[in-house]
Coordinates of C-alpha atoms in Angstrom, one line a residue:
M1 CA 70.4 35.4 95.9
A2 CA 66.9 36.5 96.5
D3 CA 67.7 39.9 95.1
D4 CA 69.1 38.4 91.9
K5 CA 65.9 36.3 91.5
S6 CA 63.7 39.4 92.0
M7 CA 65.8 41.3 89.6
L8 CA 65.4 38.5 86.9
E9 CA 61.6 38.4 87.5
E10 CA 61.4 42.2 87.0
Q11 CA 63.5 41.9 83.8
I12 CA 61.3 39.1 82.5
K13 CA 58.2 41.1 83.3
S14 CA 59.6 44.1 81.5
Q15 CA 60.8 42.1 78.6
G16 CA 57.4 40.4 78.3
A17 CA 55.6 43.7 78.3
L18 CA 58.0 44.9 75.5
V19 CA 57.2 41.8 73.4
R20 CA 53.5 42.3 73.8
K21 CA 53.7 45.9 72.9
L22 CA 55.7 45.1 69.7
K23 CA 53.1 42.5 68.7
E24 CA 50.3 45.0 69.3
E25 CA 52.0 47.6 67.2
K26 CA 52.7 44.9 64.5
A27 CA 56.3 45.7 64.5
D28 CA 58.8 44.1 62.2
A29 CA 58.8 40.3 62.7
D30 CA 62.6 40.1 62.9
Q31 CA 62.6 42.7 65.8
I32 CA 59.8 40.7 67.6
S33 CA 61.8 37.5 67.1
E34 CA 64.9 39.1 68.6
E35 CA 63.1 40.4 71.7
V36 CA 61.4 37.0 72.2
K37 CA 64.8 35.3 72.2
K38 CA 65.9 37.7 75.0
L39 CA 62.8 36.9 77.0
L40 CA 63.4 33.1 76.6
S41 CA 67.0 33.6 77.7
L42 CA 65.9 35.4 80.9
K43 CA 63.4 32.7 81.6
S44 CA 66.0 30.1 81.2
Q45 CA 68.3 31.8 83.7
L46 CA 65.4 31.7 86.2
G47 CA 64.8 28.0 85.5
I48 CA 61.6 28.4 83.6
D49 CA 61.1 26.0 80.7
P50 CA 61.0 28.1 77.6
K51 CA 58.1 27.3 75.3
P52 CA 58.1 28.3 71.6
Q53 CA 56.2 31.5 71.1
K54 CA 53.9 32.2 68.1
V55 CA 55.4 35.1 66.1
K56 CA 53.0 37.2 64.2
G57 CA 54.2 39.2 61.3
N58 CA 54.5 39.3 57.5
S59 CA 57.8 37.5 57.0
E60 CA 58.0 34.7 54.5
K61 CA 59.4 32.5 57.2
S62 CA 56.3 32.8 59.3
K63 CA 54.2 32.0 56.3
E64 CA 56.2 28.8 55.6
N65 CA 55.9 27.7 59.2
K66 CA 52.1 28.0 59.1
K67 CA 50.5 24.6 58.4
P68 CA 47.5 24.4 56.2
S69 CA 44.3 23.2 57.8
G70 CA 44.0 19.5 57.9
E71 CA 47.7 18.8 57.3
D72 CA 48.1 17.0 60.6
G73 CA 45.7 14.2 59.5
P74 CA 44.7 12.4 56.4
K75 CA 42.3 14.3 54.1
K76 CA 38.9 12.8 53.7
F77 CA 37.7 12.4 50.0
V78 CA 34.3 11.7 48.7
L79 CA 35.0 8.5 46.7
K80 CA 32.7 8.6 43.8
T81 CA 32.7 9.2 40.1
A82 CA 31.3 12.4 38.7
K83 CA 27.6 12.4 38.0
G84 CA 26.8 10.7 34.7
T85 CA 30.2 8.9 34.5
R86 CA 31.4 5.5 35.6
D87 CA 34.5 3.3 36.1
F88 CA 34.7 0.0 34.2
A89 CA 36.0 -3.2 35.9
P90 CA 38.1 -5.8 33.9
D91 CA 35.1 -8.0 33.1
Q92 CA 33.1 -5.0 31.8
M93 CA 36.1 -3.9 29.7
A94 CA 36.4 -7.4 28.3
I95 CA 32.8 -7.1 27.1
R96 CA 33.4 -3.6 25.7
E97 CA 36.5 -4.6 23.8
G98 CA 34.7 -7.5 22.2
V99 CA 31.9 -5.2 21.0
F100 CA 34.4 -2.6 19.7
N101 CA 36.2 -5.3 17.8
K102 CA 33.1 -6.4 16.1
I103 CA 32.0 -2.9 15.2
I104 CA 35.4 -1.9 13.9
S105 CA 35.5 -5.1 11.9
C106 CA 32.2 -4.3 10.3
F107 CA 33.2 -0.7 9.4
K108 CA 36.4 -2.0 7.8
R109 CA 34.6 -4.6 5.9
H110 CA 32.7 -1.8 4.3
G111 CA 35.9 0.0 3.3
A112 CA 36.0 2.8 5.9
V113 CA 39.1 4.6 7.0
T114 CA 39.4 6.2 10.5
I115 CA 40.1 9.7 11.7
D116 CA 40.2 11.5 15.0
T117 CA 39.4 15.0 16.1
P118 CA 39.9 17.1 19.3
V119 CA 37.7 16.4 22.3
F120 CA 36.8 20.1 22.4
E121 CA 35.9 22.5 19.6
L122 CA 35.5 26.2 19.3
K123 CA 32.1 27.0 20.8
E124 CA 30.9 28.6 17.6
T125 CA 31.6 25.4 15.8
L126 CA 29.0 23.5 17.9
T127 CA 26.4 26.3 18.5
G128 CA 23.2 26.2 16.5
K129 CA 23.6 22.7 15.1
Y130 CA 21.6 20.6 17.6
G131 CA 18.3 22.5 17.9
E132 CA 16.8 22.3 21.4
D133 CA 19.6 19.9 22.5
S134 CA 22.1 22.8 22.2
K135 CA 21.4 23.5 25.9
L136 CA 23.2 20.2 26.7
I137 CA 26.6 21.3 25.4
Y138 CA 29.4 21.5 28.0
D139 CA 31.0 25.0 27.7
L140 CA 34.5 25.4 29.0
A141 CA 36.1 28.5 30.7
D142 CA 37.9 31.0 28.5
Q143 CA 41.2 29.5 27.5
G144 CA 43.6 32.1 26.2
G145 CA 41.0 34.1 24.3
E146 CA 39.2 31.0 22.9
L147 CA 35.7 30.1 23.9
L148 CA 35.6 26.3 23.8
S149 CA 33.0 23.5 24.3
L150 CA 33.3 19.7 24.7
R151 CA 32.1 17.9 21.6
Y152 CA 28.5 16.9 21.7
D153 CA 28.7 14.3 19.0
L154 CA 31.2 13.2 16.3
T155 CA 29.1 14.5 13.3
V156 CA 29.7 18.2 13.6
P157 CA 33.4 17.8 14.2
F158 CA 33.5 15.6 11.1
A159 CA 31.8 18.3 9.0
R160 CA 34.2 20.8 10.3
Y161 CA 37.1 18.5 9.4
L162 CA 35.8 18.1 5.8
A163 CA 35.4 21.8 5.3
M164 CA 38.7 22.7 6.9
N165 CA 40.7 20.1 4.8
K166 CA 38.7 20.6 1.6
V167 CA 37.7 16.9 1.6
S168 CA 34.9 16.1 -0.8
N169 CA 34.9 12.2 -0.8
I170 CA 35.6 10.0 2.2
K171 CA 34.1 6.9 3.9
R172 CA 35.2 7.1 7.5
Y173 CA 34.5 5.7 11.0
H174 CA 35.3 7.4 14.3
I175 CA 35.0 5.9 17.8
A176 CA 35.5 8.4 20.6
K177 CA 34.0 9.9 23.7
V178 CA 31.4 12.7 23.6
Y179 CA 29.9 14.8 26.4
R180 CA 26.4 16.0 27.1
R181 CA 25.2 18.0 30.1
D182 CA 22.1 15.7 30.3
N183 CA 20.2 14.3 33.2
P184 CA 21.8 10.8 33.4
A185 CA 20.0 7.5 33.8
M186 CA 22.9 5.1 34.3
N187 CA 21.2 1.8 34.0
R188 CA 19.4 2.9 30.9
G189 CA 22.6 3.7 29.1
R190 CA 22.3 7.5 29.4
F191 CA 25.5 9.1 30.5
R192 CA 27.2 12.5 30.4
E193 CA 30.4 11.0 29.1
F194 CA 30.1 8.2 26.6
Y195 CA 31.5 6.6 23.5
Q196 CA 29.9 7.0 20.0
C197 CA 30.7 4.7 17.1
D198 CA 30.2 6.7 13.9
F199 CA 30.3 5.6 10.2
D200 CA 29.8 8.3 7.5
I201 CA 29.9 8.5 3.7
A202 CA 30.7 11.9 2.3
G203 CA 30.5 12.7 -1.4
Q204 CA 28.2 13.1 -4.4
Y205 CA 26.6 9.8 -5.2
D206 CA 23.4 8.4 -6.7
P207 CA 20.3 8.5 -4.4
M208 CA 19.9 6.1 -1.6
L209 CA 23.0 3.9 -2.3
P210 CA 25.1 5.3 0.5
D211 CA 22.0 5.6 2.7
V212 CA 20.9 2.0 2.4
E213 CA 24.5 0.8 3.1
C214 CA 24.4 2.7 6.5
I215 CA 21.2 0.8 7.4
K216 CA 22.8 -2.5 6.3
I217 CA 25.8 -1.8 8.6
V218 CA 23.4 -1.2 11.6
V219 CA 21.7 -4.5 10.8
E220 CA 25.0 -6.4 10.5
I221 CA 26.4 -5.0 13.8
L222 CA 23.2 -5.6 15.9
S223 CA 22.8 -9.1 14.4
S224 CA 26.4 -10.0 15.2
L225 CA 26.0 -9.0 18.8
D226 CA 23.0 -11.3 19.2
I227 CA 21.3 -9.3 22.0
G228 CA 17.7 -9.4 21.0
D229 CA 15.2 -8.5 18.3
F230 CA 15.4 -5.0 16.8
V231 CA 13.9 -3.0 14.0
V232 CA 15.4 0.0 12.1
K233 CA 12.8 2.7 11.7
V234 CA 13.2 4.9 8.6
N235 CA 11.6 8.2 7.6
H236 CA 12.5 11.3 5.6
R237 CA 12.9 14.9 6.8
K238 CA 11.5 16.2 3.5
L239 CA 8.4 14.0 4.0
L240 CA 8.0 15.4 7.5
D241 CA 8.3 18.9 6.3
G242 CA 5.7 18.1 3.6
V243 CA 3.3 16.7 6.3
F244 CA 3.8 19.8 8.4
A245 CA 3.1 22.1 5.4
A246 CA 0.0 20.0 4.4
C247 CA -1.3 20.3 7.9
G248 CA -0.8 24.1 8.0
V249 CA 2.3 24.4 10.2
P250 CA 4.1 27.8 9.5
N251 CA 7.5 27.3 8.0
H252 CA 9.3 28.9 11.0
K253 CA 7.8 26.3 13.3
F254 CA 8.9 23.2 11.3
R255 CA 11.9 22.6 13.5
P256 CA 10.3 23.1 16.9
I257 CA 7.4 20.9 15.9
C258 CA 9.8 18.3 14.5
S259 CA 11.5 18.3 18.0
A260 CA 8.1 17.7 19.6
V261 CA 7.3 14.8 17.2
D262 CA 10.7 13.3 18.0
K263 CA 9.5 12.6 21.6
L264 CA 6.7 10.3 20.5
D265 CA 8.8 7.2 21.1
K266 CA 8.9 7.8 24.8
T267 CA 6.1 10.4 25.5
P268 CA 2.3 9.8 24.9
W269 CA 0.6 11.8 22.2
P270 CA -1.6 13.9 24.6
E271 CA 1.6 15.3 26.2
V272 CA 3.3 15.9 22.8
R273 CA 0.1 17.6 21.6
K274 CA 0.1 19.8 24.7
E275 CA 3.6 20.9 24.0
M276 CA 2.8 21.7 20.4
V277 CA -0.3 23.8 21.3
E278 CA 0.6 25.4 24.6
E279 CA 4.3 25.8 24.5
K280 CA 4.9 26.2 20.7
G281 CA 1.7 28.0 19.8
L282 CA 0.4 25.5 17.2
D283 CA -3.3 25.6 16.3
P284 CA -5.0 22.6 18.0
S285 CA -6.7 21.4 14.7
T286 CA -3.2 21.5 13.0
A287 CA -1.8 19.3 15.8
D288 CA -4.6 16.8 15.3
K289 CA -3.9 16.6 11.6
I290 CA -0.3 15.9 12.3
W291 CA -1.3 13.0 14.6
E292 CA -3.3 11.4 11.7
Y293 CA 0.0 11.0 9.8
V294 CA 2.6 10.4 12.5
Q295 CA 0.8 7.4 14.0
L296 CA 1.3 5.5 10.7
S297 CA 3.9 2.9 10.1
G298 CA 4.5 0.0 7.7
G299 CA 6.2 -0.7 4.5
T300 CA 5.5 -0.5 0.8
E301 CA 1.8 -0.6 1.4
L302 CA 2.0 2.5 3.6
L303 CA 4.1 4.1 0.9
G304 CA 1.4 3.4 -1.7
K305 CA -1.3 4.9 0.5
L306 CA 0.6 8.1 1.0
L307 CA 1.3 8.5 -2.7
Q308 CA -2.5 8.6 -3.2
D309 CA -3.0 11.3 -0.6
E310 CA -3.7 14.5 -2.6
S311 CA -3.1 16.9 0.2
L312 CA 0.3 15.3 0.8
T313 CA 1.4 14.9 -2.8
S314 CA 0.6 18.6 -3.4
Q315 CA 3.7 19.3 -1.4
K316 CA 6.9 19.0 -3.5
R317 CA 9.0 18.1 -0.5
A318 CA 6.7 15.3 0.5
V319 CA 6.8 13.8 -3.0
E320 CA 10.6 13.9 -3.0
G321 CA 10.7 12.3 0.4
L322 CA 8.3 9.5 -0.7
E323 CA 10.3 8.8 -3.8
D324 CA 13.5 8.4 -1.8
I325 CA 11.8 6.1 0.7
K326 CA 10.4 4.0 -2.2
L327 CA 13.9 3.6 -3.6
L328 CA 15.4 2.9 -0.2
L329 CA 12.9 0.1 0.5
Q330 CA 13.7 -1.4 -2.8
Y331 CA 17.4 -1.5 -2.0
C332 CA 16.7 -2.9 1.5
E333 CA 14.9 -5.8 -0.3
A334 CA 18.0 -6.4 -2.5
Y335 CA 20.2 -6.4 0.6
G336 CA 17.8 -8.9 2.3
I337 CA 17.1 -6.6 5.3
S338 CA 13.5 -5.7 4.7
N339 CA 12.4 -7.7 7.6
R340 CA 14.4 -5.4 9.9
V341 CA 13.2 -2.1 8.4
S342 CA 10.0 -0.2 9.2
F343 CA 8.8 3.0 7.5
T344 CA 7.6 5.0 10.6
M345 CA 6.1 8.4 10.2
S346 CA 6.6 9.4 13.8
L347 CA 10.4 9.2 13.5
A348 CA 11.8 12.7 13.5
R349 CA 15.3 12.8 14.9
G350 CA 15.5 16.1 16.8
L351 CA 18.8 17.4 15.5
D352 CA 18.6 20.4 13.2
Y353 CA 21.2 19.3 10.6
Y354 CA 19.3 16.4 9.1
T355 CA 18.0 17.0 5.5
G356 CA 16.9 13.7 4.1
V357 CA 16.5 10.1 5.1
I358 CA 16.6 9.5 8.8
Y359 CA 16.7 6.2 10.7
E360 CA 16.8 4.8 14.2
A361 CA 17.3 1.2 15.5
V362 CA 15.3 0.1 18.6
F363 CA 14.8 -3.1 20.5
T364 CA 11.5 -4.9 20.1
G365 CA 10.1 -7.2 22.8
A366 CA 13.2 -9.1 23.9
Q367 CA 14.3 -6.1 26.0
T368 CA 11.8 -6.9 28.7
A369 CA 13.5 -10.3 29.4
V370 CA 16.8 -8.5 30.4
A371 CA 17.0 -7.6 34.0
A372 CA 19.0 -4.6 35.1
S373 CA 22.2 -5.1 37.0
S374 CA 21.5 -1.8 38.8
D375 CA 18.9 -1.6 41.6
E376 CA 17.8 1.9 40.4
E377 CA 14.9 1.2 38.0
G378 CA 13.9 -2.4 37.4
S379 CA 14.4 -3.7 33.9
V380 CA 16.6 -2.0 31.4
G381 CA 15.0 0.2 28.8
V382 CA 17.5 1.8 26.6
G383 CA 15.5 3.6 23.9
S384 CA 17.3 3.9 20.5
I385 CA 20.5 1.9 20.1
A386 CA 21.6 3.5 16.8
G387 CA 20.5 6.4 14.7
G388 CA 21.5 8.7 11.9
G389 CA 20.5 10.1 8.6
R390 CA 21.5 12.4 5.7
Y391 CA 22.9 15.9 6.4
D392 CA 23.8 17.5 3.0
E393 CA 24.1 21.1 4.2
L394 CA 26.2 20.8 7.4
V395 CA 29.6 21.0 5.7
G396 CA 28.5 24.1 3.7
M397 CA 27.9 25.9 7.0
F398 CA 31.6 25.8 7.7
D399 CA 32.9 26.4 4.2
G400 CA 33.7 30.1 3.4
K401 CA 32.3 29.7 -0.1
G402 CA 29.4 27.6 1.0
R403 CA 30.7 24.5 -0.8
K404 CA 28.4 21.6 0.0
V405 CA 29.5 18.1 0.6
P406 CA 26.5 15.6 0.8
C407 CA 26.9 13.3 3.8
V408 CA 25.0 10.4 5.4
G409 CA 25.9 8.4 8.4
I410 CA 25.1 6.3 11.4
S411 CA 26.0 6.5 15.1
V412 CA 25.8 3.4 17.3
G413 CA 24.8 4.1 20.9
I414 CA 27.5 1.8 22.3
E415 CA 26.8 2.6 26.0
R416 CA 23.2 1.6 25.6
L417 CA 24.3 -1.7 24.0
F418 CA 26.7 -2.3 26.9
S419 CA 23.9 -1.7 29.4
I420 CA 21.9 -4.5 27.8
M421 CA 24.8 -6.8 27.5
E422 CA 26.1 -6.3 31.0
A423 CA 22.7 -6.9 32.4
K424 CA 22.3 -10.0 30.3
A425 CA 25.7 -11.4 31.5
Y426 CA 24.7 -10.5 35.1
E427 CA 21.4 -12.4 34.8
S428 CA 22.9 -15.5 33.2
G429 CA 25.8 -15.6 35.7
Q430 CA 28.2 -16.4 32.9
K431 CA 31.9 -15.8 33.5
V432 CA 33.6 -13.3 31.2
R433 CA 37.3 -13.9 30.6
T434 CA 39.3 -10.8 31.4
T435 CA 42.7 -11.9 30.2
E436 CA 43.9 -13.3 26.8
T437 CA 46.8 -15.2 28.3
E438 CA 47.4 -18.4 26.4
V439 CA 50.3 -20.1 28.3
Y440 CA 51.3 -20.1 31.9
V441 CA 54.9 -21.1 32.8
I442 CA 55.2 -23.2 36.0
A443 CA 58.4 -24.4 37.8
A444 CA 58.2 -27.9 39.3
Q445 CA 61.0 -27.1 41.8
K446 CA 62.6 -24.2 43.7
G447 CA 65.4 -22.2 42.3
M448 CA 64.1 -22.2 38.7
V449 CA 63.4 -18.5 38.2
E450 CA 66.0 -18.1 35.4
E451 CA 64.6 -21.1 33.5
R452 CA 61.1 -19.7 33.7
L453 CA 62.3 -16.3 32.4
K454 CA 64.0 -18.1 29.4
L455 CA 60.8 -19.9 28.6
C456 CA 58.7 -16.7 28.9
K457 CA 61.2 -14.9 26.6
A458 CA 60.9 -17.6 23.9
L459 CA 57.1 -17.6 24.1
W460 CA 56.9 -13.8 24.0
D461 CA 59.3 -13.7 21.0
A462 CA 57.0 -16.1 19.2
D463 CA 54.0 -13.7 19.9
I464 CA 52.4 -16.2 22.3
K465 CA 50.5 -14.5 25.2
T466 CA 52.3 -15.8 28.3
E467 CA 52.4 -15.2 32.0
Q468 CA 54.3 -16.5 35.0
S469 CA 54.3 -15.9 38.8
Y470 CA 56.2 -13.0 40.3
K471 CA 57.3 -15.2 43.2
K472 CA 60.6 -17.1 43.1
N473 CA 59.2 -20.3 44.6
T474 CA 55.6 -21.3 44.0
K475 CA 53.3 -24.2 44.6
M476 CA 52.2 -26.0 41.4
L477 CA 48.6 -26.6 42.8
T478 CA 48.2 -22.8 43.3
E479 CA 49.5 -22.2 39.8
F480 CA 47.1 -24.7 38.2
Q481 CA 44.2 -23.1 40.2
Y482 CA 45.1 -19.7 38.8
C483 CA 45.0 -21.1 35.2
E484 CA 41.6 -22.6 35.8
Q485 CA 40.2 -19.4 37.4
T486 CA 41.4 -17.2 34.6
G487 CA 40.7 -19.5 31.7
I488 CA 44.4 -20.0 30.6
P489 CA 44.3 -22.9 28.2
V490 CA 47.9 -24.2 28.4
A491 CA 50.4 -24.7 31.2
I492 CA 54.1 -25.3 30.5
I493 CA 56.0 -27.1 33.3
I494 CA 59.8 -27.0 33.7
G495 CA 62.0 -28.9 36.2
Q496 CA 65.5 -30.0 36.6
S497 CA 64.9 -33.4 34.8
E498 CA 63.2 -31.6 32.0
I499 CA 66.2 -29.3 31.6
E500 CA 68.6 -32.2 31.5
T501 CA 66.6 -34.1 28.9
G502 CA 65.7 -31.0 26.7
I503 CA 61.9 -31.2 27.1
V504 CA 59.0 -29.4 28.8
K505 CA 55.7 -30.8 30.1
L506 CA 52.7 -29.4 28.4
K507 CA 49.3 -29.5 30.2
V508 CA 46.0 -28.8 28.5
M509 CA 43.9 -27.3 31.3
S510 CA 40.5 -28.2 29.8
S511 CA 41.2 -31.9 29.6
R512 CA 44.0 -32.0 32.2
E513 CA 46.0 -34.0 29.6
E514 CA 49.7 -33.8 30.2
R515 CA 52.5 -34.8 27.8
E516 CA 56.2 -34.3 27.2
V517 CA 57.3 -32.1 24.3
K518 CA 60.9 -31.5 23.0
R519 CA 62.0 -27.9 23.5
C520 CA 62.6 -27.5 19.8
D521 CA 59.0 -28.6 19.1
M522 CA 57.4 -26.6 21.9
L523 CA 56.2 -23.6 19.9
E524 CA 54.6 -25.6 17.2
E525 CA 53.0 -28.0 19.7
I526 CA 51.5 -25.0 21.7
R527 CA 50.1 -23.4 18.5
Q528 CA 48.4 -26.7 17.6
V529 CA 46.9 -27.1 21.0
L530 CA 45.7 -23.4 21.0
A531 CA 44.1 -23.9 17.6
S532 CA 42.4 -27.1 18.7
E533 CA 41.1 -25.5 21.9
S534 CA 39.8 -22.4 19.9
S535 CA 37.9 -24.5 17.4
V536 CA 36.0 -26.5 20.1
E537 CA 35.5 -23.8 22.6
S538 CA 32.0 -22.3 22.7
K539 CA 32.5 -18.6 23.5
P540 CA 29.7 -16.3 24.6
S541 CA 28.9 -13.9 21.8
I542 CA 29.3 -10.9 24.0
S543 CA 32.9 -11.6 24.8
S544 CA 34.1 -13.0 21.5

């Protein structure tokens, strides 16, 4: 017996050495596996508990058996949104939807149709259209031989659309997301992904009629939102070019200097002057002459003063710009919006494609009363909240024959508006209703699920916004509390006695008045109650 044991031990030792040798020589995996089986069989005969051996090799089976790192436990994720983006909770979305509805209503009131374009464009479509801001374009990896970029705004894609489809006249609005590789300031409404709300008029029309309507639309939208005092600054690119020429700026430096002037709304003049002189090579005396003009603002009185400036009126472009501004201000008076418009010489709009009137809406004063909902940077300061202007040559850049389609438009900085409105709601503590449910169906007893379903169907078929509990048996008190918490105006109560008598109980949640209504009269009665509640309800403007 001892000899048999010794013999098995020798066989195990020999077989083990063979397995090790095969592994060292990186033999075929199947051969190694076969020899390992023999070794385990020998060990089993000796009473040794065979343990699984790791088999090295190149077989597909060995690869499949290898677990990836971290598979044995839950993977840890960094739970955050990407830099410059954000999620929106139901109460925030309720505010956003209310604002979008008001903006779209205004655009439609002025006769606009809507279009949509892809979220990305050929890179060459976007390149060279935004001046110094071109560095903020998001480029994508090569996709099947096409170099693509995420759209930076909605204006350049619109111009491409006009040229590609040979459209020469259209009044359109477009609400969609755009992307900028910018340094975000979240509580100031500066994001990397955000919505723009654009309204544009394309076509050959008489001077300043489309332009002043764009300004009128900005005034209508911001007035309807009731979020503070604002002013729409207006200027003219031809006038700016005339100022630069009169001050001695070389033609090739017009756009770089224009970009520097555009920073005056948030950067002090000494820093802007330093950029002009040290970075862009402008003569210091020329920069000082520019400052004499760009610090001016006013109305018709400023216009009269500039029309008597001989050095300025010697420039043809300046005269054309002043004449356009004069007509624009006259039309603003006719529309009754002169109190909202300021002729501001420092307004430049840094984008390269502007050719005529430019404008920008900014808050005035009331902004400081609005506290930020974020702890990042004190009170909210959002800069411009809408802007735009005339761009008569952009479409021609895409047309093979250089066909020009004059265009003018506005873009509402919707995210910046939301930053103010969310902060205002946060400060006031007001509750924003997140659901539009009008009726909640409640069972007075157990076992009434089918009757509730029948009621819900009848209400949904009548286009009445209706909810019910997803529990078979519920407590009425809990259901009433839900209606109060979510602002549902009407509750319909059904029980066995109501079924037998062909009625329902209708409860008005605001007054807690409860009355019996015949099933055949239920829909009409609900509509009357909803109309009555709507007429007396005082809704916050930001959620209406």
